[in-house]
PDB file of C-alpha atoms and ligand atoms in Angstrom:
ATOM      1  CA  LEU A   1      14.569 -19.303 -16.004  1.00 77.00           C
ATOM      2  CA  GLN A   2      11.916 -19.118 -18.872  1.00 78.00           C
ATOM      3  CA  THR A   3       8.956 -18.013 -16.448  1.00 76.00           C
ATOM      4  CA  SER A   4      11.353 -15.790 -14.359  1.00 76.00           C
ATOM      5  CA  GLU A   5      12.336 -13.833 -17.989  1.00 80.00           C
ATOM      6  CA  ASN A   6       8.527 -13.782 -19.004  1.00 77.00           C
ATOM      7  CA  LYS A   7       8.049 -12.368 -15.615  1.00 74.00           C
ATOM      8  CA  ARG A   8      10.654  -9.706 -15.712  1.00 77.00           C
ATOM      9  CA  ARG A   9       9.694  -8.872 -19.241  1.00 79.00           C
ATOM     10  CA  GLN A  10       5.818  -8.358 -18.045  1.00 76.00           C
ATOM     11  CA  PHE A  11       7.186  -6.295 -15.145  1.00 77.00           C
ATOM     12  CA  VAL A  12       9.173  -3.693 -17.598  1.00 81.00           C
ATOM     13  CA  SER A  13       6.504  -3.447 -20.020  1.00 78.00           C
ATOM     14  CA  ASP A  14       3.847  -2.930 -16.920  1.00 77.00           C
ATOM     15  CA  ALA A  15       6.475  -0.602 -15.336  1.00 81.00           C
ATOM     16  CA  SER A  16       6.597   1.118 -18.493  1.00 83.00           C
ATOM     17  CA  HIS A  17       3.181   1.682 -19.340  1.00 77.00           C
ATOM     18  CA  GLU A  18       2.034   2.963 -15.804  1.00 78.00           C
ATOM     19  CA  LEU A  19       5.187   5.856 -16.243  1.00 84.00           C
ATOM     20  CA  LYS A  20       3.850   6.552 -19.526  1.00 85.00           C
ATOM     21  CA  THR A  21       0.481   7.481 -18.568  1.00 82.00           C
ATOM     22  CA  PRO A  22       1.342  10.577 -16.295  1.00 87.00           C
ATOM     23  CA  LEU A  23       4.304  11.552 -18.674  1.00 91.00           C
ATOM     24  CA  ALA A  24       2.029  12.041 -21.755  1.00 90.00           C
ATOM     25  CA  SER A  25      -0.305  14.026 -19.642  1.00 90.00           C
ATOM     26  CA  ILE A  26       2.641  16.297 -18.822  1.00 93.00           C
ATOM     27  CA  LYS A  27       3.342  16.613 -22.561  1.00 94.00           C
ATOM     28  CA  LEU A  28      -0.293  17.572 -23.443  1.00 91.00           C
ATOM     29  CA  LEU A  29      -0.306  20.094 -20.502  1.00 92.00           C
ATOM     30  CA  THR A  30       2.617  21.715 -21.519  1.00 93.00           C
ATOM     31  CA  ASP A  31       1.706  21.774 -25.364  1.00 92.00           C
ATOM     32  CA  SER A  32      -1.583  23.356 -24.690  1.00 91.00           C
ATOM     33  CA  ILE A  33       0.138  26.245 -22.329  1.00 91.00           C
ATOM     34  CA  LEU A  34       2.528  26.813 -25.024  1.00 91.00           C
ATOM     35  CA  GLN A  35       0.434  26.735 -28.099  1.00 86.00           C
ATOM     36  CA  ASN A  36      -2.832  28.747 -27.120  1.00 75.00           C
ATOM     37  CA  ASP A  37      -3.631  31.684 -26.006  1.00 84.00           C
ATOM     38  CA  VAL A  38      -4.544  30.736 -22.489  1.00 87.00           C
ATOM     39  CA  ASP A  39      -5.665  33.040 -19.875  1.00 91.00           C
ATOM     40  CA  MET A  40      -3.568  33.535 -16.589  1.00 92.00           C
ATOM     41  CA  PRO A  41      -6.206  31.403 -14.221  1.00 93.00           C
ATOM     42  CA  THR A  42      -6.075  28.437 -16.786  1.00 92.00           C
ATOM     43  CA  VAL A  43      -2.315  28.458 -16.876  1.00 93.00           C
ATOM     44  CA  ARG A  44      -2.162  28.105 -13.201  1.00 94.00           C
ATOM     45  CA  GLU A  45      -4.742  25.358 -13.076  1.00 93.00           C
ATOM     46  CA  PHE A  46      -2.611  23.237 -15.939  1.00 93.00           C
ATOM     47  CA  VAL A  47       0.892  23.823 -14.221  1.00 95.00           C
ATOM     48  CA  GLY A  48      -1.098  22.407 -11.168  1.00 94.00           C
ATOM     49  CA  ASP A  49      -2.245  19.649 -12.797  1.00 93.00           C
ATOM     50  CA  ILE A  50       1.538  18.956 -14.159  1.00 95.00           C
ATOM     51  CA  GLY A  51       2.702  19.155 -10.425  1.00 94.00           C
ATOM     52  CA  ARG A  52       0.305  16.564  -9.443  1.00 91.00           C
ATOM     53  CA  GLU A  53       1.433  14.388 -12.095  1.00 91.00           C
ATOM     54  CA  ALA A  54       5.081  14.805 -11.677  1.00 92.00           C
ATOM     55  CA  ASP A  55       4.117  13.908  -7.814  1.00 90.00           C
ATOM     56  CA  ARG A  56       2.424  10.682  -9.069  1.00 87.00           C
ATOM     57  CA  LEU A  57       5.491   9.821 -11.031  1.00 89.00           C
ATOM     58  CA  ASN A  58       7.815  10.161  -8.005  1.00 89.00           C
ATOM     59  CA  THR A  59       5.428   8.188  -5.761  1.00 85.00           C
ATOM     60  CA  MET A  60       5.464   5.619  -8.238  1.00 85.00           C
ATOM     61  CA  SER A  61       9.133   5.295  -8.987  1.00 87.00           C
ATOM     62  CA  GLN A  62       9.820   5.101  -5.328  1.00 85.00           C
ATOM     63  CA  LYS A  63       7.818   2.614  -4.802  1.00 83.00           C
ATOM     64  CA  LEU A  64       9.052   0.681  -7.960  1.00 84.00           C
ATOM     65  CA  LEU A  65      12.719   0.712  -5.898  1.00 83.00           C
ATOM     66  CA  SER A  66      10.946  -0.199  -2.809  1.00 79.00           C
ATOM     67  CA  LEU A  67       9.295  -3.220  -4.676  1.00 79.00           C
ATOM     68  CA  SER A  68      12.802  -4.248  -6.214  1.00 78.00           C
ATOM     69  CA  ARG A  69      14.545  -3.957  -2.991  1.00 76.00           C
ATOM     70  CA  VAL A  70      12.253  -5.791  -1.303  1.00 74.00           C
ATOM     71  CA  GLU A  71      12.407  -8.455  -3.864  1.00 71.00           C
ATOM     72  CA  SER A  72      16.247  -8.488  -4.089  1.00 69.00           C
ATOM     73  CA  GLN A  73      17.159  -8.426  -0.473  1.00 65.00           C
ATOM     74  CA  GLN A  74      17.258 -11.879   1.009  1.00 57.00           C
ATOM     75  CA  ASP A  75      17.985 -11.005   4.983  1.00 59.00           C
ATOM     76  CA  GLY A  76      18.827  -8.366   7.265  1.00 68.00           C
ATOM     77  CA  ASP A  77      18.705  -7.115  10.708  1.00 76.00           C
ATOM     78  CA  CYS A  78      15.906  -8.942  12.206  1.00 85.00           C
ATOM     79  CA  GLU A  79      14.993  -7.686  15.741  1.00 90.00           C
ATOM     80  CA  ILE A  80      12.448  -9.176  18.455  1.00 93.00           C
ATOM     81  CA  ILE A  81       9.546  -6.447  18.482  1.00 93.00           C
ATOM     82  CA  TYR A  82       6.296  -5.943  20.154  1.00 95.00           C
ATOM     83  CA  LEU A  83       3.617  -5.331  17.293  1.00 96.00           C
ATOM     84  CA  SER A  84       1.796  -2.180  19.300  1.00 96.00           C
ATOM     85  CA  PRO A  85       3.981   0.417  19.355  1.00 95.00           C
ATOM     86  CA  THR A  86       4.495   0.522  15.502  1.00 95.00           C
ATOM     87  CA  LEU A  87       1.110   0.262  15.088  1.00 96.00           C
ATOM     88  CA  GLN A  88       0.342   3.227  17.398  1.00 96.00           C
ATOM     89  CA  ARG A  89       3.256   5.108  15.572  1.00 94.00           C
ATOM     90  CA  VAL A  90       1.271   4.646  11.763  1.00 95.00           C
ATOM     91  CA  ALA A  91      -1.882   5.704  13.542  1.00 96.00           C
ATOM     92  CA  ARG A  92      -0.375   8.877  14.271  1.00 96.00           C
ATOM     93  CA  MET A  93       1.221   9.511  11.147  1.00 94.00           C
ATOM     94  CA  LEU A  94      -2.051   8.897   9.122  1.00 95.00           C
ATOM     95  CA  ARG A  95      -4.131  10.849  11.661  1.00 94.00           C
ATOM     96  CA  GLY A  96      -4.061  14.239   9.694  1.00 94.00           C
ATOM     97  CA  ILE A  97      -5.131  12.380   6.385  1.00 94.00           C
ATOM     98  CA  ALA A  98      -7.938  10.627   8.115  1.00 96.00           C
ATOM     99  CA  GLU A  99      -9.161  13.792   9.420  1.00 96.00           C
ATOM    100  CA  LYS A 100      -9.149  15.550   5.938  1.00 95.00           C
ATOM    101  CA  SER A 101     -11.118  12.283   4.851  1.00 96.00           C
ATOM    102  CA  GLN A 102     -13.477  12.244   7.587  1.00 97.00           C
ATOM    103  CA  VAL A 103     -12.398   9.060   9.034  1.00 98.00           C
ATOM    104  CA  SER A 104     -12.017   8.000  12.340  1.00 98.00           C
ATOM    105  CA  ILE A 105      -9.228   5.547  13.326  1.00 98.00           C
ATOM    106  CA  GLU A 106      -9.688   2.815  16.108  1.00 98.00           C
ATOM    107  CA  LEU A 107      -7.035   0.989  17.902  1.00 98.00           C
ATOM    108  CA  ASP A 108      -7.453  -2.312  19.983  1.00 97.00           C
ATOM    109  CA  LEU A 109      -3.977  -3.399  20.642  1.00 97.00           C
ATOM    110  CA  LYS A 110      -4.552  -4.940  23.751  1.00 94.00           C
ATOM    111  CA  ASN A 111      -3.397  -8.623  22.739  1.00 94.00           C
ATOM    112  CA  ASP A 112       0.187  -7.300  21.832  1.00 95.00           C
ATOM    113  CA  SER A 113       2.791 -10.247  20.884  1.00 94.00           C
ATOM    114  CA  PRO A 114       6.435 -10.156  20.359  1.00 94.00           C
ATOM    115  CA  VAL A 115       7.319 -11.115  16.849  1.00 95.00           C
ATOM    116  CA  LEU A 116      10.767 -11.562  14.919  1.00 93.00           C
ATOM    117  CA  PHE A 117      10.933  -8.721  12.427  1.00 89.00           C
ATOM    118  CA  LEU A 118      13.402  -7.159   9.648  1.00 82.00           C
ATOM    119  CA  GLU A 119      13.426  -3.681  11.218  1.00 69.00           C
ATOM    120  CA  ASP A 120      11.206  -1.139   9.240  1.00 82.00           C
ATOM    121  CA  ASP A 121       8.947  -3.862   7.340  1.00 89.00           C
ATOM    122  CA  LEU A 122       6.464  -3.987  10.018  1.00 93.00           C
ATOM    123  CA  TYR A 123       5.980   0.160   9.413  1.00 91.00           C
ATOM    124  CA  GLN A 124       5.606  -0.082   5.771  1.00 90.00           C
ATOM    125  CA  ILE A 125       3.176  -2.951   5.938  1.00 95.00           C
ATOM    126  CA  ALA A 126       1.091  -1.296   8.759  1.00 96.00           C
ATOM    127  CA  PHE A 127       1.325   2.150   6.554  1.00 94.00           C
ATOM    128  CA  ASN A 128       0.097   0.669   3.518  1.00 94.00           C
ATOM    129  CA  LEU A 129      -2.561  -1.050   4.661  1.00 97.00           C
ATOM    130  CA  ALA A 130      -3.811   1.592   6.902  1.00 97.00           C
ATOM    131  CA  GLU A 131      -3.686   3.998   4.272  1.00 95.00           C
ATOM    132  CA  ASN A 132      -5.785   1.740   1.877  1.00 95.00           C
ATOM    133  CA  GLY A 133      -8.158   1.448   5.077  1.00 97.00           C
ATOM    134  CA  ILE A 134      -8.563   5.584   4.909  1.00 96.00           C
ATOM    135  CA  LYS A 135      -8.224   6.335   0.709  1.00 94.00           C
ATOM    136  CA  TYR A 136     -11.048   3.695   0.159  1.00 94.00           C
ATOM    137  CA  ASN A 137     -13.325   4.757   2.885  1.00 96.00           C
ATOM    138  CA  VAL A 138     -16.271   7.176   2.822  1.00 96.00           C
ATOM    139  CA  PRO A 139     -16.986  10.462   4.954  1.00 97.00           C
ATOM    140  CA  GLY A 140     -18.083   9.588   8.187  1.00 97.00           C
ATOM    141  CA  GLY A 141     -16.374   5.900   7.776  1.00 97.00           C
ATOM    142  CA  LYS A 142     -14.242   4.012  10.217  1.00 98.00           C
ATOM    143  CA  LEU A 143     -10.902   1.879  10.194  1.00 98.00           C
ATOM    144  CA  SER A 144      -9.965  -0.241  13.042  1.00 98.00           C
ATOM    145  CA  ILE A 145      -6.674  -1.808  13.839  1.00 98.00           C
ATOM    146  CA  SER A 146      -6.780  -4.594  16.057  1.00 98.00           C
ATOM    147  CA  LEU A 147      -4.293  -7.085  17.533  1.00 98.00           C
ATOM    148  CA  SER A 148      -5.156 -10.458  18.772  1.00 97.00           C
ATOM    149  CA  ARG A 149      -3.484 -14.017  19.216  1.00 95.00           C
ATOM    150  CA  GLU A 150      -4.292 -17.318  18.141  1.00 94.00           C
ATOM    151  CA  GLU A 151      -1.985 -20.252  19.386  1.00 92.00           C
ATOM    152  CA  ASP A 152       1.148 -19.574  18.150  1.00 93.00           C
ATOM    153  CA  ASN A 153       0.303 -16.810  15.761  1.00 96.00           C
ATOM    154  CA  ALA A 154      -0.245 -12.968  16.066  1.00 97.00           C
ATOM    155  CA  ILE A 155      -2.799 -11.452  13.995  1.00 98.00           C
ATOM    156  CA  ILE A 156      -3.210  -7.656  13.061  1.00 98.00           C
ATOM    157  CA  ARG A 157      -6.486  -6.782  11.424  1.00 98.00           C
ATOM    158  CA  PHE A 158      -7.067  -3.667   9.454  1.00 98.00           C
ATOM    159  CA  SER A 159     -11.015  -3.503   8.898  1.00 98.00           C
ATOM    160  CA  ASP A 160     -12.670  -0.625   7.096  1.00 98.00           C
ATOM    161  CA  THR A 161     -16.084   0.608   6.659  1.00 97.00           C
ATOM    162  CA  GLY A 162     -15.302   1.588   2.898  1.00 96.00           C
ATOM    163  CA  VAL A 163     -15.903   0.939  -0.706  1.00 95.00           C
ATOM    164  CA  GLY A 164     -15.204  -2.705  -0.302  1.00 96.00           C
ATOM    165  CA  ILE A 165     -13.842  -4.911  -3.580  1.00 96.00           C
ATOM    166  CA  PRO A 166     -15.570  -6.701  -5.997  1.00 95.00           C
ATOM    167  CA  GLU A 167     -15.467 -10.368  -5.702  1.00 94.00           C
ATOM    168  CA  ASP A 168     -13.950 -10.828  -9.093  1.00 93.00           C
ATOM    169  CA  ALA A 169     -10.856  -8.456  -8.081  1.00 94.00           C
ATOM    170  CA  VAL A 170     -10.166  -9.582  -4.671  1.00 94.00           C
ATOM    171  CA  ALA A 171      -7.718 -12.174  -6.205  1.00 92.00           C
ATOM    172  CA  HIS A 172      -5.908  -9.458  -8.013  1.00 93.00           C
ATOM    173  CA  VAL A 173      -5.268  -6.820  -5.356  1.00 95.00           C
ATOM    174  CA  PHE A 174      -2.001  -8.091  -4.247  1.00 94.00           C
ATOM    175  CA  GLU A 175      -0.899  -8.100  -8.175  1.00 91.00           C
ATOM    176  CA  ARG A 176       1.814  -5.398  -9.079  1.00 86.00           C
ATOM    177  CA  PHE A 177      -0.314  -2.466 -10.957  1.00 85.00           C
ATOM    178  CA  TYR A 178      -3.601  -3.933 -10.257  1.00 88.00           C
ATOM    179  CA  ARG A 179      -6.206  -1.299  -9.216  1.00 86.00           C
ATOM    180  CA  VAL A 180      -9.809  -1.696  -8.970  1.00 87.00           C
ATOM    181  CA  ASP A 181     -11.258   1.629  -9.965  1.00 79.00           C
ATOM    182  CA  LYS A 182      -8.266   3.595 -11.788  1.00 70.00           C
ATOM    183  CA  ALA A 183      -9.930   6.746 -11.283  1.00 66.00           C
ATOM    184  CA  ARG A 184     -10.580   6.680  -7.816  1.00 62.00           C
ATOM    185  CA  SER A 185      -7.035   5.131  -7.407  1.00 62.00           C
ATOM    186  CA  ARG A 186      -5.423   7.897  -9.234  1.00 62.00           C
ATOM    187  CA  ASN A 187      -7.039  10.620  -7.671  1.00 64.00           C
ATOM    188  CA  SER A 188      -5.852   9.475  -4.280  1.00 63.00           C
ATOM    189  CA  GLY A 189      -2.419   9.124  -5.793  1.00 63.00           C
ATOM    190  CA  GLY A 190      -2.370   5.281  -6.455  1.00 73.00           C
ATOM    191  CA  SER A 191      -0.087   3.322  -8.297  1.00 79.00           C
ATOM    192  CA  GLY A 192      -1.433  -0.393  -7.873  1.00 86.00           C
ATOM    193  CA  LEU A 193       2.087  -1.183  -6.045  1.00 88.00           C
ATOM    194  CA  GLY A 194       1.044  -0.714  -2.455  1.00 90.00           C
ATOM    195  CA  LEU A 195      -0.372  -4.112  -2.079  1.00 93.00           C
ATOM    196  CA  ALA A 196       2.478  -5.907  -4.115  1.00 91.00           C
ATOM    197  CA  ILE A 197       4.734  -4.380  -1.569  1.00 89.00           C
ATOM    198  CA  VAL A 198       2.922  -5.579   1.679  1.00 93.00           C
ATOM    199  CA  ARG A 199       2.732  -9.262   0.589  1.00 93.00           C
ATOM    200  CA  ASN A 200       6.301  -9.293   0.050  1.00 90.00           C
ATOM    201  CA  LEU A 201       7.487  -7.481   2.581  1.00 90.00           C
ATOM    202  CA  VAL A 202       4.479 -10.065   5.126  1.00 94.00           C
ATOM    203  CA  GLU A 203       6.129 -13.243   3.320  1.00 92.00           C
ATOM    204  CA  ARG A 204       9.672 -12.450   3.812  1.00 88.00           C
ATOM    205  CA  ASN A 205       8.873 -12.466   7.533  1.00 91.00           C
ATOM    206  CA  GLN A 206       7.325 -15.885   7.518  1.00 92.00           C
ATOM    207  CA  GLY A 207       3.779 -14.052   7.702  1.00 96.00           C
ATOM    208  CA  ARG A 208       0.264 -14.703   5.354  1.00 97.00           C
ATOM    209  CA  ILE A 209      -1.902 -11.949   4.485  1.00 98.00           C
ATOM    210  CA  HIS A 210      -5.198 -12.623   3.623  1.00 96.00           C
ATOM    211  CA  VAL A 211      -8.523 -10.157   2.438  1.00 97.00           C
ATOM    212  CA  GLU A 212     -12.293 -10.205   2.990  1.00 97.00           C
ATOM    213  CA  SER A 213     -14.335  -7.819   1.203  1.00 97.00           C
ATOM    214  CA  ALA A 214     -17.919  -6.670   0.428  1.00 96.00           C
ATOM    215  CA  VAL A 215     -19.000  -3.928  -2.025  1.00 96.00           C
ATOM    216  CA  GLY A 216     -20.565  -1.269  -0.194  1.00 94.00           C
ATOM    217  CA  GLN A 217     -19.720  -2.711   3.226  1.00 96.00           C
ATOM    218  CA  GLY A 218     -15.900  -2.476   3.492  1.00 97.00           C
ATOM    219  CA  SER A 219     -12.811  -4.905   3.455  1.00 98.00           C
ATOM    220  CA  VAL A 220     -10.851  -6.621   6.229  1.00 98.00           C
ATOM    221  CA  PHE A 221      -6.985  -7.330   5.523  1.00 98.00           C
ATOM    222  CA  THR A 222      -5.754  -9.741   8.070  1.00 98.00           C
ATOM    223  CA  VAL A 223      -1.739 -10.338   8.427  1.00 98.00           C
ATOM    224  CA  THR A 224      -0.799 -13.250  10.367  1.00 98.00           C
ATOM    225  CA  PHE A 225       3.065 -13.763  11.886  1.00 96.00           C
ATOM    226  CA  PRO A 226       4.505 -16.290  14.256  1.00 96.00           C
ATOM    227  CA  VAL A 227       4.614 -15.332  17.644  1.00 96.00           C
ATOM    228  CA  PHE A 228       8.455 -15.380  19.249  1.00 92.00           C
ATOM    229  CA  ASP A 229       8.238 -17.540  21.850  1.00 82.00           C
ATOM    230  CA  MET A 230      10.437 -15.806  24.395  1.00 75.00           C
ATOM    231  CA  GLU A 231      11.252 -18.806  26.606  1.00 74.00           C
ATOM    232  CA  GLU A 232      11.744 -21.564  24.199  1.00 70.00           C
ATOM    233  CA  GLU A 233      13.739 -19.735  21.491  1.00 63.00           C
TER     234      GLU A 233
HETATM  235  P1  LIG B   1      -3.173   1.701  -5.063  1.00 95.33           P
HETATM  236  O1  LIG B   1      -1.636   2.460  -4.787  1.00 95.33           O
HETATM  237  O2  LIG B   1      -4.034   1.737  -6.237  1.00 95.33           O
HETATM  238  O3  LIG B   1      -3.688   1.577  -3.607  1.00 95.33           O
HETATM  239  P2  LIG B   1      -2.609  -0.973  -3.821  1.00 95.33           P
HETATM  240  O4  LIG B   1      -1.751  -1.796  -4.493  1.00 95.33           O
HETATM  241  O5  LIG B   1      -2.601  -0.775  -2.766  1.00 95.33           O
HETATM  242  O6  LIG B   1      -2.583  -0.052  -5.063  1.00 95.33           O
HETATM  243  O7  LIG B   1      -4.303  -1.486  -4.177  1.00 95.33           O
HETATM  244  C1  LIG B   1      -4.694  -2.201  -5.073  1.00 95.33           C
HETATM  245  C2  LIG B   1      -6.068  -1.913  -5.304  1.00 95.33           C
HETATM  246  O8  LIG B   1      -6.955  -2.667  -4.637  1.00 95.33           O
HETATM  247  C3  LIG B   1      -6.713  -0.286  -5.364  1.00 95.33           C
HETATM  248  O9  LIG B   1      -6.289   0.452  -6.347  1.00 95.33           O
HETATM  249  C4  LIG B   1      -8.036  -0.328  -4.558  1.00 95.33           C
HETATM  250  O10 LIG B   1      -8.849  -0.538  -5.710  1.00 95.33           O
HETATM  251  C5  LIG B   1      -8.007  -1.910  -3.968  1.00 95.33           C
HETATM  252  N1  LIG B   1      -8.053  -1.707  -2.631  1.00 95.33           N
HETATM  253  C6  LIG B   1      -6.856  -1.716  -1.846  1.00 95.33           C
HETATM  254  N2  LIG B   1      -7.129  -1.633  -0.485  1.00 95.33           N
HETATM  255  C7  LIG B   1      -8.548  -1.265  -0.428  1.00 95.33           C
HETATM  256  C8  LIG B   1      -9.558  -0.835   0.622  1.00 95.33           C
HETATM  257  N3  LIG B   1      -8.994  -1.139   1.982  1.00 95.33           N
HETATM  258  N4  LIG B   1     -10.459  -0.715   0.457  1.00 95.33           N
HETATM  259  C9  LIG B   1     -10.996  -0.999  -0.935  1.00 95.33           C
HETATM  260  N5  LIG B   1     -10.207  -1.349  -2.144  1.00 95.33           N
HETATM  261  C10 LIG B   1      -8.837  -1.148  -1.828  1.00 95.33           C
END
């Protein structure tokens, strides 16, 4: 009980801290507009910044809600699904952002397998991992999503040619609010919650997640789920 109470306190304190930063920026920007004799182009620029901070608060509160839902929800409607249609849908949704960032998306989904999954969880997992593979990439880079099968396991790999993760940070990326490069993450609307959500979703679907990365070369996030054996089960 003591441990879980400490964790809860830490979470509330981390969450308040993260929410305070954009609020402080909004306050500073509105004060500057009201107090100083600022010209119209500067006002527009500040208002634009306020809008971006509000978007960030919005994304963060949605992710916090989603995280607490994942943590409290014990079960739901499981269904037997193949992995590739969801991965194709994610790639379609992210094509626009990828093009803007000059990152190409490559799919290799031949080795598809059926898995038993909670509705929508697979989409959220794949979306977060693929989005990161684009966000933390470089112009001209690539994100590959591939499927393979090893014995009774279905494996999805999200492999990017991006900035990579320093060795000492790899162990922390699944922690809530952890960001390697705060400025880069903030510019791309990051909250440090995406991978914490992904790990929870993976684990509640009996899966495992693992990352390997090299700075300047890229990262590979590997997610493994038990295959649903149609004949046996
Ligand atoms: P964020 O909202 O900041 O992207 P995440 O929880 O999704 O939060 O990721 C945590 C941190 O891990 C990111 O801020 C980033 O520093 C690092 N990271 C995640 N995915 C990748 C990736 N594919 N390549 C490089 N760094 C990554």
